[in-house]
Amino acid sequence: MDISHKRETYGIRDMNNAGERPSNRPNNQYDMVRTLRRTTSYVDEDHIFVGFQDVVQTLLTELLKPEPHRRVISIYGMGGLGKTTLARNLYISPNIASSFPTRAWICVSQEYNTMDLLWNIIKSIQGCTKETLDLLEKMTERDLEIYLRDLLKEPKYHVVVDDLWHREAWESFEMSISR
């Protein structure tokens, strides 16, 4: 049985290559798939955080240790385990907020663009003022890296990268946030 003929008969489109934008594919279909693949770091603030108090305390202790070098702490596992909720509770903790004057939270997801990641980290640190947005609009990727590195000159900063799917996404901006 010819699958491509059945796809044509039933109007099924090949979505496997949706991450690439072939020239013959309508922009709206590509954009729809891209939008569906994106996620946000939604946390239900009313959700009662039960059973993770020991984990929260351990991670708080790790985050607040005086360290001379950058440290990366990964929280990973299957979807629905509460990783984002755990990270958000740490991020908004008064101890973290007072210990890290420069903080940023970004959501990466399956579809990412290095320029967008850099933009989002900078906007998370500085806010979304018109002046900041106008300045960022004119910058190249290299300019954004330099600008971000300058923002992160503080001895301590806290950057949360949520919903990271691919190592390449981390590597695409890691050097910008490290010293």
Short mmCIF file of C-alpha atoms in Angstrom, two decimals:
data_model
loop_
_atom_site.label_atom_id
_atom_site.label_comp_id
_atom_site.label_asym_id
_atom_site.label_seq_id
_atom_site.Cartn_x
_atom_site.Cartn_y
_atom_site.Cartn_z
CA MET A 1 0.00 0.00 0.00
CA ASP A 2 1.38 3.39 -0.98
CA ILE A 3 1.36 5.63 2.10
CA SER A 4 1.98 8.83 0.17
CA HIS A 5 -1.15 8.11 -1.93
CA LYS A 6 -3.21 7.59 1.25
CA ARG A 7 -1.87 10.83 2.71
CA GLU A 8 -2.96 12.63 -0.41
CA THR A 9 -6.39 10.94 -0.37
CA TYR A 10 -7.07 11.91 3.24
CA GLY A 11 -5.36 15.31 3.14
CA ILE A 12 -2.65 14.37 5.62
CA ARG A 13 0.44 16.56 5.42
CA ASP A 14 3.97 15.48 6.27
CA MET A 15 4.75 17.21 9.55
CA ASN A 16 8.03 15.36 10.19
CA ASN A 17 10.07 18.09 8.55
CA ALA A 18 8.16 20.90 10.20
CA GLY A 19 11.34 22.15 11.89
CA GLU A 20 12.70 23.07 8.46
CA ARG A 21 11.00 25.62 6.26
CA PRO A 22 11.03 24.30 2.70
CA SER A 23 10.41 26.93 0.08
CA ASN A 24 7.24 25.21 -1.11
CA ARG A 25 5.63 25.07 2.34
CA PRO A 26 3.18 27.84 3.25
CA ASN A 27 4.45 30.03 6.08
CA ASN A 28 1.25 29.66 8.09
CA GLN A 29 1.61 25.86 8.39
CA TYR A 30 5.26 26.14 9.42
CA ASP A 31 4.47 28.91 11.90
CA MET A 32 1.56 26.93 13.36
CA VAL A 33 3.76 23.87 14.01
CA ARG A 34 6.52 26.06 15.43
CA THR A 35 4.05 27.76 17.77
CA LEU A 36 2.63 24.43 18.92
CA ARG A 37 6.14 23.20 19.76
CA ARG A 38 6.87 26.21 21.95
CA THR A 39 6.03 26.09 25.61
CA THR A 40 6.03 28.47 28.50
CA SER A 41 7.11 28.09 32.08
CA TYR A 42 3.61 28.00 33.51
CA VAL A 43 3.50 27.48 37.24
CA ASP A 44 0.24 27.37 39.14
CA GLU A 45 1.03 29.70 42.04
CA ASP A 46 -1.86 28.25 44.07
CA HIS A 47 -0.50 24.71 43.69
CA ILE A 48 0.59 23.32 47.04
CA PHE A 49 4.21 22.23 46.86
CA VAL A 50 4.14 18.98 48.85
CA GLY A 51 6.88 16.40 49.28
CA PHE A 52 9.79 18.46 47.94
CA GLN A 53 10.78 20.40 51.06
CA ASP A 54 13.99 18.37 51.51
CA VAL A 55 14.89 18.80 47.83
CA VAL A 56 14.20 22.54 48.00
CA GLN A 57 16.39 22.89 51.09
CA THR A 58 19.23 20.88 49.52
CA LEU A 59 19.14 22.95 46.35
CA LEU A 60 18.91 26.23 48.29
CA THR A 61 22.00 25.20 50.25
CA GLU A 62 23.84 24.39 47.00
CA LEU A 63 22.80 27.65 45.34
CA LEU A 64 23.81 29.75 48.32
CA LYS A 65 27.26 28.20 48.79
CA PRO A 66 30.03 30.74 48.26
CA GLU A 67 31.73 29.57 45.06
CA PRO A 68 34.46 31.37 43.11
CA HIS A 69 33.35 29.89 39.78
CA ARG A 70 30.17 29.52 37.81
CA ARG A 71 28.14 26.45 38.69
CA VAL A 72 25.41 24.73 36.74
CA ILE A 73 22.75 22.81 38.60
CA SER A 74 20.46 20.68 36.44
CA ILE A 75 16.96 19.58 37.35
CA TYR A 76 15.86 16.95 34.86
CA GLY A 77 13.33 14.20 34.43
CA MET A 78 10.11 13.25 32.69
CA GLY A 79 7.45 15.84 32.00
CA GLY A 80 4.95 16.47 34.76
CA LEU A 81 7.27 15.74 37.69
CA GLY A 82 7.29 19.32 38.92
CA LYS A 83 10.70 20.47 37.69
CA THR A 84 9.48 23.92 36.67
CA THR A 85 7.54 24.31 39.92
CA LEU A 86 10.63 23.35 41.90
CA ALA A 87 12.84 25.75 39.93
CA ARG A 88 10.26 28.56 40.24
CA ASN A 89 10.03 28.08 44.02
CA LEU A 90 13.80 28.36 44.25
CA TYR A 91 13.88 31.37 41.92
CA ILE A 92 11.33 33.36 43.92
CA SER A 93 12.78 32.36 47.27
CA PRO A 94 13.67 35.47 49.31
CA ASN A 95 17.11 33.95 50.03
CA ILE A 96 17.86 33.59 46.32
CA ALA A 97 16.42 36.99 45.43
CA SER A 98 18.60 38.72 48.03
CA SER A 99 21.74 36.69 47.21
CA PHE A 100 21.54 37.14 43.46
CA PRO A 101 20.90 40.77 42.49
CA THR A 102 21.03 39.81 38.80
CA ARG A 103 18.56 37.10 37.86
CA ALA A 104 16.93 35.86 34.68
CA TRP A 105 14.36 33.21 33.75
CA ILE A 106 13.96 31.98 30.19
CA CYS A 107 12.02 29.14 28.59
CA VAL A 108 13.78 27.47 25.64
CA SER A 109 11.57 24.58 24.44
CA GLN A 110 12.07 22.41 21.34
CA GLU A 111 12.16 25.28 18.87
CA TYR A 112 14.79 27.83 19.71
CA ASN A 113 16.83 30.55 18.12
CA THR A 114 20.07 31.74 19.73
CA MET A 115 19.23 35.40 19.08
CA ASP A 116 15.86 34.91 20.81
CA LEU A 117 17.52 33.22 23.78
CA LEU A 118 20.00 36.07 24.19
CA TRP A 119 17.18 38.63 23.77
CA ASN A 120 15.07 36.88 26.38
CA ILE A 121 17.85 36.67 28.96
CA ILE A 122 18.64 40.36 28.50
CA LYS A 123 14.94 41.32 28.71
CA SER A 124 14.54 39.18 31.83
CA ILE A 125 17.43 41.01 33.49
CA GLN A 126 16.67 44.55 32.30
CA GLY A 127 12.96 44.50 31.70
CA CYS A 128 11.11 45.28 28.48
CA THR A 129 11.41 49.02 28.23
CA LYS A 130 11.07 50.64 24.82
CA GLU A 131 14.68 51.81 25.03
CA THR A 132 15.95 48.28 25.72
CA LEU A 133 13.86 46.79 22.92
CA ASP A 134 15.00 49.47 20.45
CA LEU A 135 18.63 48.86 21.39
CA LEU A 136 18.34 45.06 21.12
CA GLU A 137 16.59 45.32 17.75
CA LYS A 138 19.72 46.86 16.22
CA MET A 139 22.17 44.27 17.57
CA THR A 140 23.77 41.30 15.87
CA GLU A 141 24.16 37.98 17.69
CA ARG A 142 27.75 38.87 18.59
CA ASP A 143 26.63 42.28 19.91
CA LEU A 144 24.00 40.56 22.07
CA GLU A 145 26.61 38.16 23.47
CA ILE A 146 28.91 41.04 24.41
CA TYR A 147 26.03 43.06 25.87
CA LEU A 148 24.85 40.10 27.95
CA ARG A 149 28.35 39.34 29.16
CA ASP A 150 28.60 42.97 30.28
CA LEU A 151 25.29 42.68 32.16
CA LEU A 152 26.60 39.59 33.95
CA LYS A 153 29.74 41.21 35.34
CA GLU A 154 28.31 40.94 38.83
CA PRO A 155 30.17 38.42 40.99
CA LYS A 156 26.95 36.42 41.32
CA TYR A 157 23.99 35.96 39.02
CA HIS A 158 21.25 33.38 38.69
CA VAL A 159 19.96 32.31 35.27
CA VAL A 160 17.24 29.67 35.02
CA VAL A 161 16.94 27.97 31.63
CA ASP A 162 13.63 26.12 31.67
CA ASP A 163 12.36 23.47 29.25
CA LEU A 164 15.70 22.82 27.58
CA TRP A 165 15.36 19.96 25.09
CA HIS A 166 18.64 19.95 23.21
CA ARG A 167 22.26 20.23 24.33
CA GLU A 168 22.90 22.40 21.27
CA ALA A 169 20.49 25.02 22.64
CA TRP A 170 22.54 25.23 25.85
CA GLU A 171 25.81 25.36 23.95
CA SER A 172 24.51 28.11 21.67
CA PHE A 173 24.45 30.66 24.46
CA GLU A 174 26.48 29.08 27.28
CA MET A 175 29.60 31.10 26.52
CA SER A 176 27.61 34.32 26.77
CA ILE A 177 26.63 33.63 30.36
CA SER A 178 29.95 32.23 31.54
CA ARG A 179 33.12 34.08 32.41
#
